[in-house]
mmCIF file of C-alpha atoms and ligand atoms in Angstrom:
data_model
loop_
_atom_site.group_PDB
_atom_site.id
_atom_site.type_symbol
_atom_site.label_atom_id
_atom_site.label_comp_id
_atom_site.label_asym_id
_atom_site.label_seq_id
_atom_site.Cartn_x
_atom_site.Cartn_y
_atom_site.Cartn_z
ATOM 1 C CA MET A 174 30.273 93.740 -81.914
ATOM 2 C CA LYS A 175 29.039 92.194 -85.121
ATOM 3 C CA PRO A 176 30.449 89.001 -86.552
ATOM 4 C CA ILE A 177 31.721 89.096 -90.111
ATOM 5 C CA THR A 178 31.322 85.876 -92.065
ATOM 6 C CA ILE A 179 33.754 85.085 -94.856
ATOM 7 C CA THR A 180 32.512 82.484 -97.301
ATOM 8 C CA HIS A 181 34.482 80.779 -100.040
ATOM 9 C CA VAL A 182 33.294 78.174 -102.493
ATOM 10 C CA LEU A 183 35.871 75.699 -103.812
ATOM 11 C CA ASN A 184 35.118 73.122 -106.492
ATOM 12 C CA GLN A 185 35.989 69.471 -105.966
ATOM 13 C CA TYR A 186 36.467 67.355 -109.096
ATOM 14 C CA GLN A 187 36.917 63.696 -109.838
ATOM 15 C CA TRP A 188 39.669 63.206 -112.425
ATOM 16 C CA ASP A 189 37.265 62.457 -115.300
ATOM 17 C CA GLU A 190 35.313 65.633 -114.664
ATOM 18 C CA LEU A 191 38.319 67.866 -115.342
ATOM 19 C CA ALA A 192 38.873 69.681 -118.628
ATOM 20 C CA LYS A 193 41.630 68.137 -120.777
ATOM 21 C CA GLU A 194 43.739 71.302 -120.437
ATOM 22 C CA ASP A 195 43.573 71.063 -116.645
ATOM 23 C CA GLN A 196 44.424 67.354 -116.707
ATOM 24 C CA LYS A 197 47.489 68.144 -118.830
ATOM 25 C CA LEU A 198 48.689 70.857 -116.450
ATOM 26 C CA ILE A 199 48.260 68.559 -113.466
ATOM 27 C CA GLU A 200 50.117 65.752 -115.256
ATOM 28 C CA LEU A 201 53.011 68.159 -115.822
ATOM 29 C CA ALA A 202 53.003 69.143 -112.143
ATOM 30 C CA LYS A 203 53.074 65.440 -111.245
ATOM 31 C CA GLU A 204 55.875 64.662 -113.706
ATOM 32 C CA SER A 205 57.947 67.588 -112.496
ATOM 33 C CA THR A 206 58.065 66.159 -108.951
ATOM 34 C CA ALA A 207 60.837 63.952 -110.374
ATOM 35 C CA ASN A 208 62.993 67.121 -110.481
ATOM 36 C CA SER A 209 62.368 68.020 -106.857
ATOM 37 C CA TYR A 210 65.401 68.269 -104.576
ATOM 38 C CA ALA A 211 64.043 67.109 -101.241
ATOM 39 C CA PRO A 212 66.719 65.100 -99.420
ATOM 40 C CA TYR A 213 65.533 66.364 -96.020
ATOM 41 C CA SER A 214 61.765 65.946 -96.183
ATOM 42 C CA GLN A 215 61.533 63.285 -98.922
ATOM 43 C CA PHE A 216 58.413 65.207 -99.908
ATOM 44 C CA SER A 217 58.508 66.135 -103.589
ATOM 45 C CA VAL A 218 56.297 68.938 -104.803
ATOM 46 C CA GLY A 219 55.691 69.981 -108.394
ATOM 47 C CA ALA A 220 54.015 73.135 -109.650
ATOM 48 C CA ALA A 221 52.954 73.803 -113.234
ATOM 49 C CA LEU A 222 51.920 77.243 -114.424
ATOM 50 C CA LEU A 223 49.897 78.062 -117.497
ATOM 51 C CA LEU A 224 50.640 81.581 -118.727
ATOM 52 C CA ASN A 225 48.195 83.678 -120.751
ATOM 53 C CA ASP A 226 50.010 82.986 -124.034
ATOM 54 C CA GLY A 227 49.869 79.212 -123.475
ATOM 55 C CA THR A 228 53.437 78.845 -122.212
ATOM 56 C CA ILE A 229 53.786 76.274 -119.460
ATOM 57 C CA VAL A 230 56.433 76.590 -116.767
ATOM 58 C CA THR A 231 57.153 74.041 -114.067
ATOM 59 C CA GLY A 232 58.989 74.274 -110.770
ATOM 60 C CA THR A 233 59.790 72.007 -107.849
ATOM 61 C CA ASN A 234 60.769 72.383 -104.227
ATOM 62 C CA GLN A 235 64.488 72.906 -103.695
ATOM 63 C CA GLU A 236 65.678 72.153 -100.188
ATOM 64 C CA ASN A 237 68.825 73.180 -98.374
ATOM 65 C CA ALA A 238 70.761 71.911 -95.344
ATOM 66 C CA ALA A 239 70.051 75.352 -93.889
ATOM 67 C CA TYR A 240 66.316 74.626 -94.042
ATOM 68 C CA PRO A 241 64.881 78.164 -94.491
ATOM 69 C CA SER A 242 67.141 78.708 -97.499
ATOM 70 C CA GLY A 243 65.121 76.178 -99.481
ATOM 71 C CA LEU A 244 62.145 77.165 -101.603
ATOM 72 C CA CYS A 245 58.718 75.682 -102.296
ATOM 73 C CA ALA A 246 57.720 74.466 -105.751
ATOM 74 C CA GLU A 247 55.125 77.203 -106.210
ATOM 75 C CA ARG A 248 57.548 80.064 -105.629
ATOM 76 C CA THR A 249 60.281 78.411 -107.710
ATOM 77 C CA ALA A 250 57.836 78.184 -110.635
ATOM 78 C CA ILE A 251 56.354 81.667 -110.209
ATOM 79 C CA PHE A 252 59.697 83.437 -109.846
ATOM 80 C CA TYR A 253 61.038 81.583 -112.866
ATOM 81 C CA ALA A 254 57.957 82.518 -114.921
ATOM 82 C CA ASN A 255 58.122 86.139 -113.826
ATOM 83 C CA SER A 256 61.825 86.258 -114.666
ATOM 84 C CA GLN A 257 61.561 84.626 -118.080
ATOM 85 C CA TYR A 258 58.150 85.924 -119.176
ATOM 86 C CA PRO A 259 57.645 89.202 -117.317
ATOM 87 C CA ASN A 260 54.831 90.274 -119.621
ATOM 88 C CA GLN A 261 52.789 87.099 -119.286
ATOM 89 C CA PRO A 262 50.199 86.880 -116.514
ATOM 90 C CA VAL A 263 49.763 83.523 -114.813
ATOM 91 C CA LYS A 264 46.407 81.982 -115.622
ATOM 92 C CA THR A 265 46.437 78.655 -113.788
ATOM 93 C CA LEU A 266 48.673 76.977 -111.215
ATOM 94 C CA ALA A 267 48.567 73.214 -110.652
ATOM 95 C CA ILE A 268 50.227 71.650 -107.609
ATOM 96 C CA ALA A 269 51.004 67.981 -106.972
ATOM 97 C CA ALA A 270 53.045 66.264 -104.290
ATOM 98 C CA ARG A 271 54.384 62.822 -103.560
ATOM 99 C CA THR A 272 56.210 60.998 -100.819
ATOM 100 C CA THR A 273 58.757 58.294 -101.580
ATOM 101 C CA LYS A 274 55.806 55.891 -101.854
ATOM 102 C CA ASP A 275 53.227 57.608 -104.017
ATOM 103 C CA PHE A 276 51.326 60.764 -104.840
ATOM 104 C CA ILE A 277 49.338 61.994 -101.901
ATOM 105 C CA ALA A 278 45.690 61.070 -101.652
ATOM 106 C CA GLU A 279 44.652 64.382 -100.107
ATOM 107 C CA HIS A 280 45.672 67.567 -101.914
ATOM 108 C CA ILE A 281 48.193 69.868 -100.328
ATOM 109 C CA ALA A 282 47.555 73.581 -100.289
ATOM 110 C CA PRO A 283 50.236 76.239 -100.751
ATOM 111 C CA CYS A 284 51.988 77.431 -97.585
ATOM 112 C CA GLY A 285 51.441 80.940 -96.273
ATOM 113 C CA ALA A 286 54.562 82.398 -97.907
ATOM 114 C CA CYS A 287 53.547 80.957 -101.290
ATOM 115 C CA ARG A 288 50.033 82.343 -100.891
ATOM 116 C CA GLN A 289 51.533 85.783 -100.360
ATOM 117 C CA VAL A 290 53.643 85.453 -103.519
ATOM 118 C CA ILE A 291 50.654 84.195 -105.519
ATOM 119 C CA LEU A 292 48.725 87.230 -104.266
ATOM 120 C CA GLU A 293 51.490 89.587 -105.410
ATOM 121 C CA THR A 294 51.458 87.927 -108.840
ATOM 122 C CA GLU A 295 47.693 88.371 -109.123
ATOM 123 C CA ARG A 296 48.003 92.027 -108.160
ATOM 124 C CA ARG A 297 50.952 92.606 -110.476
ATOM 125 C CA TYR A 298 49.108 91.291 -113.522
ATOM 126 C CA LYS A 299 45.634 92.307 -112.369
ATOM 127 C CA GLN A 300 44.314 88.809 -112.998
ATOM 128 C CA PRO A 301 43.203 86.072 -110.606
ATOM 129 C CA ILE A 302 45.131 82.803 -110.693
ATOM 130 C CA ARG A 303 43.098 79.595 -110.776
ATOM 131 C CA ILE A 304 44.690 76.993 -108.554
ATOM 132 C CA LEU A 305 44.311 73.237 -109.034
ATOM 133 C CA LEU A 306 45.286 71.143 -106.020
ATOM 134 C CA TYR A 307 45.894 67.545 -107.002
ATOM 135 C CA GLY A 308 45.143 64.596 -104.781
ATOM 136 C CA LYS A 309 44.730 61.006 -105.945
ATOM 137 C CA ASP A 310 41.233 61.004 -104.475
ATOM 138 C CA SER A 311 40.071 64.316 -105.948
ATOM 139 C CA VAL A 312 41.200 67.665 -107.305
ATOM 140 C CA LEU A 313 40.256 70.971 -105.703
ATOM 141 C CA GLU A 314 39.841 74.086 -107.790
ATOM 142 C CA VAL A 315 40.283 77.509 -106.257
ATOM 143 C CA GLN A 316 39.257 80.512 -108.360
ATOM 144 C CA GLY A 317 41.778 82.952 -106.934
ATOM 145 C CA ILE A 318 44.196 83.296 -104.048
ATOM 146 C CA THR A 319 41.873 85.384 -101.883
ATOM 147 C CA ASP A 320 39.830 82.208 -101.402
ATOM 148 C CA LEU A 321 42.887 80.825 -99.591
ATOM 149 C CA LEU A 322 44.089 84.122 -98.158
ATOM 150 C CA PRO A 323 41.190 86.257 -96.997
ATOM 151 C CA LEU A 324 41.973 89.570 -95.302
ATOM 152 C CA CYS A 325 45.209 89.699 -97.225
ATOM 153 C CA PHE A 326 47.969 92.290 -97.132
ATOM 154 C CA ASP A 327 48.971 93.726 -100.479
ATOM 155 C CA GLY A 328 50.634 96.814 -101.888
ATOM 156 C CA SER A 329 47.434 98.844 -101.611
ATOM 157 C CA SER A 330 47.897 98.805 -97.836
ATOM 158 C CA LEU A 331 51.223 100.645 -98.156
ATOM 159 C CA ASP A 332 51.093 104.413 -98.282
ATOM 160 C CA LEU A 333 53.477 104.978 -101.157
ATOM 161 C CA GLY A 334 52.240 108.503 -101.892
HETATM 162 N N1 THU B 468 56.476 72.442 -100.018
HETATM 163 C C1 THU B 468 56.220 72.939 -101.258
HETATM 164 O O1 THU B 468 57.077 72.931 -102.148
HETATM 165 N N2 THU B 468 54.986 73.445 -101.496
HETATM 166 C C2 THU B 468 53.952 73.427 -100.612
HETATM 167 O O2 THU B 468 52.864 73.873 -100.943
HETATM 168 C C3 THU B 468 54.151 72.885 -99.270
HETATM 169 C C4 THU B 468 55.533 72.453 -98.930
HETATM 170 C C5 THU B 468 57.787 71.841 -99.774
HETATM 171 C C6 THU B 468 58.708 72.580 -98.841
HETATM 172 C C7 THU B 468 59.605 71.468 -98.373
HETATM 173 O O3 THU B 468 60.640 71.290 -99.333
HETATM 174 C C8 THU B 468 58.724 70.237 -98.397
HETATM 175 O O4 THU B 468 57.612 70.555 -99.206
HETATM 176 C C9 THU B 468 58.245 69.796 -97.028
HETATM 177 O O5 THU B 468 57.648 70.853 -96.351
#
């Protein structure tokens, strides 16, 4: 037996340290939480995507009385972007979340299903997606989804030959 160590380096920023473009994308993710439909969790999530051509797309979580039928903000935004701009790779994804009281102090990270969809989008466009996780206290930057999803399963594992 030999242990295998997986190391990932994430960057933690204070708000003032962020590039203006990143601040803008995060602000849009925050603003879009107002369009969340979250009557069951009262937890409003906003995602803002910057596409390669500069287009920005936002999405929010959309809940349903049949809970699993709802969708997270990240997948709502990505599927919308891929539907409307199928030739535009996603460059950056910003995620923000709030309760009924305020934006959360600690960043949230995308759920497992969203990570899998982000991975597919990276593979589809052959480009890593930078992810900015907003928290009031600090912002985390992830350089690509494999930092959040090591040992991932993608299409290359399928024998399609
Ligand atoms: N949610 C998201 O939209 N994105 C995440 O990254 C985590 C969770 C949503 C799903 C559900 O509507 C609510 O937050 C509570 O889980």
